[in-house]
Short mmCIF file of C-alpha atoms and ligand atoms in Angstrom, two decimals:
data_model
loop_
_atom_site.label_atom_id
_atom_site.label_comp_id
_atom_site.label_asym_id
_atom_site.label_seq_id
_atom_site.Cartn_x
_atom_site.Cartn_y
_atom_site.Cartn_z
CA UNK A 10 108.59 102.24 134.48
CA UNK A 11 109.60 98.73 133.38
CA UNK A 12 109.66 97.97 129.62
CA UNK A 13 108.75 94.60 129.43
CA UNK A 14 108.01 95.17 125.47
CA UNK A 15 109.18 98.47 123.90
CA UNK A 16 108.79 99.45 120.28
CA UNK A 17 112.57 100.07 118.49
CA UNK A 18 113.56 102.88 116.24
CA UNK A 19 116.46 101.32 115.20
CA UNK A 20 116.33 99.57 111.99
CA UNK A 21 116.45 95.53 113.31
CA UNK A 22 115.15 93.21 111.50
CA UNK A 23 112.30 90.64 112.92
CA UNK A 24 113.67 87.54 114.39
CA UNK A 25 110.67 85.65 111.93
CA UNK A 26 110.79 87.27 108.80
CA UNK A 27 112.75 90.11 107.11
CA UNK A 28 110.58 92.80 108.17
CA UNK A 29 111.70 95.76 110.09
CA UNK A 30 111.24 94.93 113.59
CA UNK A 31 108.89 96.76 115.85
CA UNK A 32 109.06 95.60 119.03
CA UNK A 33 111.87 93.87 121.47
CA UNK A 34 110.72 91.74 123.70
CA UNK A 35 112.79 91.77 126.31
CA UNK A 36 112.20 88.59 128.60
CA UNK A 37 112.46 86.60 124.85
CA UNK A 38 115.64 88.28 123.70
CA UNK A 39 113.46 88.65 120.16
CA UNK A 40 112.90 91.90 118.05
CA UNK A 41 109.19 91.25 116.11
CA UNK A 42 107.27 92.78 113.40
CA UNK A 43 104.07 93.84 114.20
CA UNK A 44 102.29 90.45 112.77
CA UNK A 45 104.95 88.36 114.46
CA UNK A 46 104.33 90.20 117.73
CA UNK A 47 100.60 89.40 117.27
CA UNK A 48 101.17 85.52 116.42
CA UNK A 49 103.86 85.55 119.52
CA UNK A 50 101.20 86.75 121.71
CA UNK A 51 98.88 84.32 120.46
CA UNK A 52 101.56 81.61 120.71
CA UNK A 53 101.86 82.47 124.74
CA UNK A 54 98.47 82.07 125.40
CA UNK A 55 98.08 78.53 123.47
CA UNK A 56 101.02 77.69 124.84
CA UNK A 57 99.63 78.57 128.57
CA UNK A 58 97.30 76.29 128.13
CA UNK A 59 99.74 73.15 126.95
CA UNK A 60 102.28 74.46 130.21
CA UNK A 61 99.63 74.45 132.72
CA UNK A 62 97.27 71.40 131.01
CA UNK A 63 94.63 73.29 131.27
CA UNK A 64 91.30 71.32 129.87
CA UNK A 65 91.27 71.21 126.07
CA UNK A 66 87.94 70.24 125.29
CA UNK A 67 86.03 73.37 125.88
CA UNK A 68 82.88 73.88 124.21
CA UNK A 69 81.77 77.05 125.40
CA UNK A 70 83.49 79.80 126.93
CA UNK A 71 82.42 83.65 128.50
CA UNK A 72 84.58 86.22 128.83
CA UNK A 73 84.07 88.59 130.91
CA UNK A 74 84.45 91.80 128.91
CA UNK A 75 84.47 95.73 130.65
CA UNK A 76 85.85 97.28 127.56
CA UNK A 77 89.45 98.21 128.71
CA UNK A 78 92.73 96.87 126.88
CA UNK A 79 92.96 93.74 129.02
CA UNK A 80 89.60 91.79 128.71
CA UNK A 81 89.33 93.03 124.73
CA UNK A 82 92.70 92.38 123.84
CA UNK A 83 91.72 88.65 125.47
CA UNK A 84 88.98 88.50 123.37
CA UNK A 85 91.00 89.27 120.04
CA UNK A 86 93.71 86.49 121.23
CA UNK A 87 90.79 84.26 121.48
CA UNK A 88 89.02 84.75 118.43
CA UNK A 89 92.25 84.40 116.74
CA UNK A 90 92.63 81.16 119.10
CA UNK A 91 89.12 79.62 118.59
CA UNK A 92 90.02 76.66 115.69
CA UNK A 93 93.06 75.89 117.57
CA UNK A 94 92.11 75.07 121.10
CA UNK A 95 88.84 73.43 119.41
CA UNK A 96 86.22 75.79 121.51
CA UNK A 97 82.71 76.32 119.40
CA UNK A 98 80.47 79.40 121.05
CA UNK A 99 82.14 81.93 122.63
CA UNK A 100 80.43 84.44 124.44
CA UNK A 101 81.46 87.81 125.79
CA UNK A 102 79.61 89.21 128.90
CA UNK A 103 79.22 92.71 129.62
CA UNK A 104 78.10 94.86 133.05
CA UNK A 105 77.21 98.13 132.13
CA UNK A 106 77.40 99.94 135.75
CA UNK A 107 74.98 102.98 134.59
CA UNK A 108 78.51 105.17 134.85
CA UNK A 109 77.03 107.84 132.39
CA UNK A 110 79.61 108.73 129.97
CA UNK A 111 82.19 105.74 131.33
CA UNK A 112 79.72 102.94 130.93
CA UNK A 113 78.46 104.28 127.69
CA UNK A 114 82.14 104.23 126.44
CA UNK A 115 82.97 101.11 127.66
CA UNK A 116 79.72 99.84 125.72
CA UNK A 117 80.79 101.20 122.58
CA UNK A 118 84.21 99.67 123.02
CA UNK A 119 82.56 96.65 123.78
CA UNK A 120 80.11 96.48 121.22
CA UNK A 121 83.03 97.56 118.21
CA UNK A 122 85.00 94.56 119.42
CA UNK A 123 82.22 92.19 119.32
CA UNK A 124 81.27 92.52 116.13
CA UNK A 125 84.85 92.56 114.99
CA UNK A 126 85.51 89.11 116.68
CA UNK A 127 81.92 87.82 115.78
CA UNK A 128 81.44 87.14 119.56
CA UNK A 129 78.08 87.04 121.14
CA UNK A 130 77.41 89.43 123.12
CA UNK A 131 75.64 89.11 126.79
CA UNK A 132 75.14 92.67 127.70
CA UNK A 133 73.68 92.98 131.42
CA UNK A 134 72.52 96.70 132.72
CA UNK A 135 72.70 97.04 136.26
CA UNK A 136 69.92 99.73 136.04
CA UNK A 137 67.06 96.44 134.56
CA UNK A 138 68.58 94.23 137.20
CA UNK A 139 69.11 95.95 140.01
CA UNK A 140 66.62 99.09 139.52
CA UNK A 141 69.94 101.09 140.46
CA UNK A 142 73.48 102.03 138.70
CA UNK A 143 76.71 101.69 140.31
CA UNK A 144 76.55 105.79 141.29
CA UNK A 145 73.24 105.56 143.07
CA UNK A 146 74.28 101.90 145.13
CA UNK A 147 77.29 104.00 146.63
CA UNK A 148 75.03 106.51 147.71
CA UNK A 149 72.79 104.10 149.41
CA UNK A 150 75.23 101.98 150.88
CA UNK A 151 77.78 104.30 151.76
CA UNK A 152 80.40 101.16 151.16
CA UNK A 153 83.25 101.40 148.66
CA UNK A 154 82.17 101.80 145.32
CA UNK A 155 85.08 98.85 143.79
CA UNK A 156 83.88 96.61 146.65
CA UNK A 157 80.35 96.62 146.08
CA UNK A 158 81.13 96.91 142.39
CA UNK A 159 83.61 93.51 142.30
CA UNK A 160 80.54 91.98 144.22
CA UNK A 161 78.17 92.29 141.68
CA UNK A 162 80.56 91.83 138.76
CA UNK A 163 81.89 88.66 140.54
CA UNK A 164 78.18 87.51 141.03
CA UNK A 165 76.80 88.22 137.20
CA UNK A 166 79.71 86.72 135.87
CA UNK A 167 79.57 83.61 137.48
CA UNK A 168 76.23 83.63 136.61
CA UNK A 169 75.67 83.81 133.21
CA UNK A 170 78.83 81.09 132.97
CA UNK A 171 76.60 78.77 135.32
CA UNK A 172 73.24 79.35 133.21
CA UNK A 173 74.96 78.82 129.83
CA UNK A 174 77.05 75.93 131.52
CA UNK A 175 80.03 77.20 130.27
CA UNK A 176 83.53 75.01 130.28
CA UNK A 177 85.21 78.10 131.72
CA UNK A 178 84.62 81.97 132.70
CA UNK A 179 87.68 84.00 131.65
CA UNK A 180 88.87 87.94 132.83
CA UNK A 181 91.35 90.05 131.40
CA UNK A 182 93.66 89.71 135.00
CA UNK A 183 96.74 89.24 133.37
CA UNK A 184 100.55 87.99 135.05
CA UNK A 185 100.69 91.89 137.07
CA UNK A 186 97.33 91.60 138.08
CA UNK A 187 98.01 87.79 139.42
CA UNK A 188 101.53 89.03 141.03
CA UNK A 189 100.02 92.11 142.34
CA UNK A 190 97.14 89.75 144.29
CA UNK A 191 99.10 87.19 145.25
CA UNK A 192 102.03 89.11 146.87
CA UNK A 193 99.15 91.14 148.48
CA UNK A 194 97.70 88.14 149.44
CA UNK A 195 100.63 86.95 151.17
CA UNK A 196 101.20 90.24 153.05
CA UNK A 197 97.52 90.14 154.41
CA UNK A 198 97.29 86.70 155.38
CA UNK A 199 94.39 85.52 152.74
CA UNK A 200 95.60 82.15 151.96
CA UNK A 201 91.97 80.87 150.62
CA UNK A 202 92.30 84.13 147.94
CA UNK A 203 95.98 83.18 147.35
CA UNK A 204 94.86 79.10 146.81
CA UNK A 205 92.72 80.92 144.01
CA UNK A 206 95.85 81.89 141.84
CA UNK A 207 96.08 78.95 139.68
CA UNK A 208 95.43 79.13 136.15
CA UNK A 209 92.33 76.82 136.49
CA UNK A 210 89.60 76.63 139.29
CA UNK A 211 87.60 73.97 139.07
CA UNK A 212 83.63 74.70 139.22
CA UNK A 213 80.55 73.11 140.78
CA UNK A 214 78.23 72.57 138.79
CA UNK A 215 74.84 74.75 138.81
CA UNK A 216 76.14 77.18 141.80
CA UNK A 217 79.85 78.08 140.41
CA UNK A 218 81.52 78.26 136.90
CA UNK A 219 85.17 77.34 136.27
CA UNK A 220 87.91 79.75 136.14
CA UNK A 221 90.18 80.09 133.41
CA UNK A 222 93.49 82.81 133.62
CA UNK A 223 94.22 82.49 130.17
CA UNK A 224 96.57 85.81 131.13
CA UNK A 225 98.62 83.99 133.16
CA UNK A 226 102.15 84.35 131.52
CA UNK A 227 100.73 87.53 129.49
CA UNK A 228 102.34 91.40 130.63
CA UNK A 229 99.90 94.31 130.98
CA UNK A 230 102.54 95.94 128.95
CA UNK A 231 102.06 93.45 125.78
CA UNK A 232 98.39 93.66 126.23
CA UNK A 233 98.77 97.20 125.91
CA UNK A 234 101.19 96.83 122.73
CA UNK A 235 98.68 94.40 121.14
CA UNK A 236 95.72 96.43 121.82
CA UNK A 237 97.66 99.44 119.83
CA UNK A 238 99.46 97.17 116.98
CA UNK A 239 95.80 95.79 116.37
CA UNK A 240 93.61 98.50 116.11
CA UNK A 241 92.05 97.34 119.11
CA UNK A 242 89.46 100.32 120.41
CA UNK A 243 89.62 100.52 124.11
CA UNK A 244 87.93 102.72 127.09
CA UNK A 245 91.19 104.51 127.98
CA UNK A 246 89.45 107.27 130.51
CA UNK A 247 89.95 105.70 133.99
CA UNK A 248 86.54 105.33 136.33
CA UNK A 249 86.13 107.72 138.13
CA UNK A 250 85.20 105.27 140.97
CA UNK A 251 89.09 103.69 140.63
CA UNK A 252 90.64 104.72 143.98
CA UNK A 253 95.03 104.28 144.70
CA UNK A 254 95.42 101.29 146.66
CA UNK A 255 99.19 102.21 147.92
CA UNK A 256 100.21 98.42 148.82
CA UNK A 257 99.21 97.14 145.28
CA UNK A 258 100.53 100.22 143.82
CA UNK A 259 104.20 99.70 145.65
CA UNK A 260 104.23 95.89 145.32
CA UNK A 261 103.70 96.24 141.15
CA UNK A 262 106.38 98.88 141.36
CA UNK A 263 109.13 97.05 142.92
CA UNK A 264 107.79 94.05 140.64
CA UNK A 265 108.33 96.42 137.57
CA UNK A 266 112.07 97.36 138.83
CA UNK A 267 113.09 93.36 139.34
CA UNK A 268 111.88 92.76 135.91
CA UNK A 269 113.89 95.47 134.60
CA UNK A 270 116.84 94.22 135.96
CA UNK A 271 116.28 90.69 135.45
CA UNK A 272 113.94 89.93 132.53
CA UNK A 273 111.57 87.10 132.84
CA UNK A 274 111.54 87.20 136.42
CA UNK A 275 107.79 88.19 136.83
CA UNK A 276 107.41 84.66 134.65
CA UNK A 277 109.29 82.38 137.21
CA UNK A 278 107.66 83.92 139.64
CA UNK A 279 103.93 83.20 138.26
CA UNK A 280 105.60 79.31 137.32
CA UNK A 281 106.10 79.32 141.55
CA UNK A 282 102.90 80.64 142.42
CA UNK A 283 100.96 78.18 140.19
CA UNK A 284 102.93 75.69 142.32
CA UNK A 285 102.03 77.31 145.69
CA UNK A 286 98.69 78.57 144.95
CA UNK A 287 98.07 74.65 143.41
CA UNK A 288 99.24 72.85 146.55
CA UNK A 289 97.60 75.33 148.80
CA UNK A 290 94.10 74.53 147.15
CA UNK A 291 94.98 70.66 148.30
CA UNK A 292 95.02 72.08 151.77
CA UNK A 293 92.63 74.29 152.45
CA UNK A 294 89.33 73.62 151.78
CA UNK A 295 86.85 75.93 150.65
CA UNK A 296 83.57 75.72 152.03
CA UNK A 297 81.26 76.60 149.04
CA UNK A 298 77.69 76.39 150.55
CA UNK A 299 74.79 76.93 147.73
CA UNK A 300 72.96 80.23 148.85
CA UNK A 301 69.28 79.07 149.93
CA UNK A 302 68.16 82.16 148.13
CA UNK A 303 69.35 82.20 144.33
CA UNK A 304 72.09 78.89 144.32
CA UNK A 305 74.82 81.32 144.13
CA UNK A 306 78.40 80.23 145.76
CA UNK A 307 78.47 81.69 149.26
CA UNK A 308 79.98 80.59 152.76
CA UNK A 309 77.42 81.24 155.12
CA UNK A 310 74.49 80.04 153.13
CA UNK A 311 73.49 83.27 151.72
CA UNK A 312 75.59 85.04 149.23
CA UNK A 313 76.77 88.32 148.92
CA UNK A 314 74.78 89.76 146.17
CA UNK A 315 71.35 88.23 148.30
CA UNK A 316 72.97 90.14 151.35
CA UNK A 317 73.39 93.25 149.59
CA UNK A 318 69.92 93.58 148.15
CA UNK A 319 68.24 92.12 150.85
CA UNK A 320 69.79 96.10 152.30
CA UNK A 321 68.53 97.77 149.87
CA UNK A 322 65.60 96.42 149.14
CA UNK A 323 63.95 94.14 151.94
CA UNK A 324 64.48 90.91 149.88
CA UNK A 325 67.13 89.15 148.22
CA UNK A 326 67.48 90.20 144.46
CA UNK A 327 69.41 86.51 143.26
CA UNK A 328 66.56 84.92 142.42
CA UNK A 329 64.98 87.56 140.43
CA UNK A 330 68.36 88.64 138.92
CA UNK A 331 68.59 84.81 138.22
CA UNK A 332 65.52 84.70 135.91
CA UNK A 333 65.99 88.07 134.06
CA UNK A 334 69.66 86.39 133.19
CA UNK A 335 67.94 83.14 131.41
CA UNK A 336 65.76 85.87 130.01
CA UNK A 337 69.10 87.75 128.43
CA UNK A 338 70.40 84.29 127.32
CA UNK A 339 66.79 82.68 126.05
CA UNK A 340 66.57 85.73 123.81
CA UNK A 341 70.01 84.99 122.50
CA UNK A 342 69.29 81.60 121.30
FE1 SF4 B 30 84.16 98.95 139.40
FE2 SF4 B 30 86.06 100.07 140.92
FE3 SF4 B 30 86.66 99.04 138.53
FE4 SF4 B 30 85.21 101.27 138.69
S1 SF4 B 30 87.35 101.01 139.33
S2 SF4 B 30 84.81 99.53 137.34
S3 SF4 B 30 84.01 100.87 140.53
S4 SF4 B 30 85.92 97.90 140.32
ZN1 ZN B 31 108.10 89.40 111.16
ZN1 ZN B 32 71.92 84.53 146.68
#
């Protein structure tokens, strides 16, 4: 177990103020007060934007939101974030999977942080879109619940960002998630996935959003530190659909050992990848083909969510799912 950012006992004083310190942050060399650890965290993620000039003028932006630490702690940092990087509507989007006592805690979580962070809400229940929850689609499938599950998150997501136009879609993936996939990746051979890992992906317009990794730079450990420090009410009960994935599991651990032994490592090593995963993107070239269906991104000309219900149900679902989205968002406005 790496400790990235641990709280301290000892009585140190903040390196801002002449509070008793809090936390160390280790890859910083600073000790922090619980407001100065908020504002630092804060700080990283502005400053994530100057570092990798990510666009400034942003209107609107959705985040996607499942109710864990990582997406809600995102949405804190942004609301705190929201006069400073100049963006005017943000909206959080929620997929509630029809996970019985998960998906109704993760909608409560949800919900709590919304109104906390005044943040729009775009709630989307798989059971009105789909006719089916996440527990009876792996019955019927018979595929693997987090694949079909990413599929449909993936495809909603993108969505609602395309319908409201929005100047970016965020997630909660933060620098071990990015690592984790990248190094992964790189073991497997998916170099169009691994030309994905910069921290912007430019969209198309009407058929993909863009994608923002505000995250980038930002441990799991100092999401999970800011979630606490804040007050920040989170879905802490796994899903029970979450399966071990040894390769990711191993790669994050020996990640977590080199950045115990040599702090801010996991940071040059995101710095690199943006490099990589940046000049990759300038080689290969990703074939984004509207699907003839619903307009969604696809490869073949027919998308994955179209494919998938097109099993289920003898048709494809995009362009119905497609209206009953402007639906959600025409009764927002
Ligand atoms: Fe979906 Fe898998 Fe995550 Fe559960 S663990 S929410 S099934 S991706
Ligand atoms: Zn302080
Ligand atoms: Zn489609």
């Amino acid at each position: 177990m790496n400790n990235l950012s641990i709280h301290i006992d000892r009585d140190v004083k903040c390196a801002r103020c002449s509070d008793r310190a809090s936390v160390r942050v280790r890859y910083a060399k600073l000790n922090l007060c619980d407001k100065h650890f908020i504002e630092y965290i804060n700080d990283r993620v502005y400053n994530t934007i100057k570092r990798y000039k990510l666009p400034r003028e942003w209107k609107r932006l959705v985040v996607g939101v499942s109710g864990g630490k990582d997406s809600l702690s995102l949405l804190y940092i942004l609301s705190d974030l929201r006069e400073r990087i100049g963006v005017s509507e943000i909206y959080a989007v929620h997929i509630d999977l029809g996970i019985e006592e998960f998906s109704a805690s993760s909608l409560n979580a949800v919900e709590k942080a919304c109104r906390e962070t005044n943040t729009v809400l775009i709630l989307v229940r798989l059971r009105e879109i789909m006719g089916l929850g996440l527990p009876e689609l792996v019955k019927t499938t018979k595929r693997p619940p987090c694949s079909i599950c990413g599929l449909i998150k993936r495809y909603l997501v993108n969505l609602v960002g395309v319908e409201l136009d929005a100047d970016g879609v965020i997630l909660g993936h933060h620098i071990d998630d990015i690592l984790v996939f990248a190094l992964k990746d790189v073991t497997t051979g998916d170099f169009q996935d691994l030309a994905k890992m910069t921290p912007f992906t430019p969209g198309l317009r009407g058929v993909l959003a863009p994608r923002v990794k505000l995250l980038y730079e930002i441990h799991e450990e100092d999401l999970a530190l800011y979630s606490r420090i804040r007050g920040i009410s989170f879905v802490e009960k796994p899903c029970p659909y979450k399966h071990h994935d040894l390769l990711k599991t191993k790669i994050r651990e020996a990640l977590d050992d080199i950045e115990d032994d040599i702090p801010g490592f996991k940071i040059t090593l995101a710095r690199r990848l943006s490099e990589l995963a940046k000049q990759l993107s300038g080689l290969i070239e990703e074939n984004i083909e509207p699907c003839k269906h619903c307009g969604a991104p696809s490869k073949t000309g027919v998308c994955g969510y179209c494919k998938l219900t097109s099993r289920i149900k003898g048709e494809p679902g995009g362009p119905r799912t497609r209206e009953l989205i402007r639906g959600i968002i025409r009764s927002l406005r």
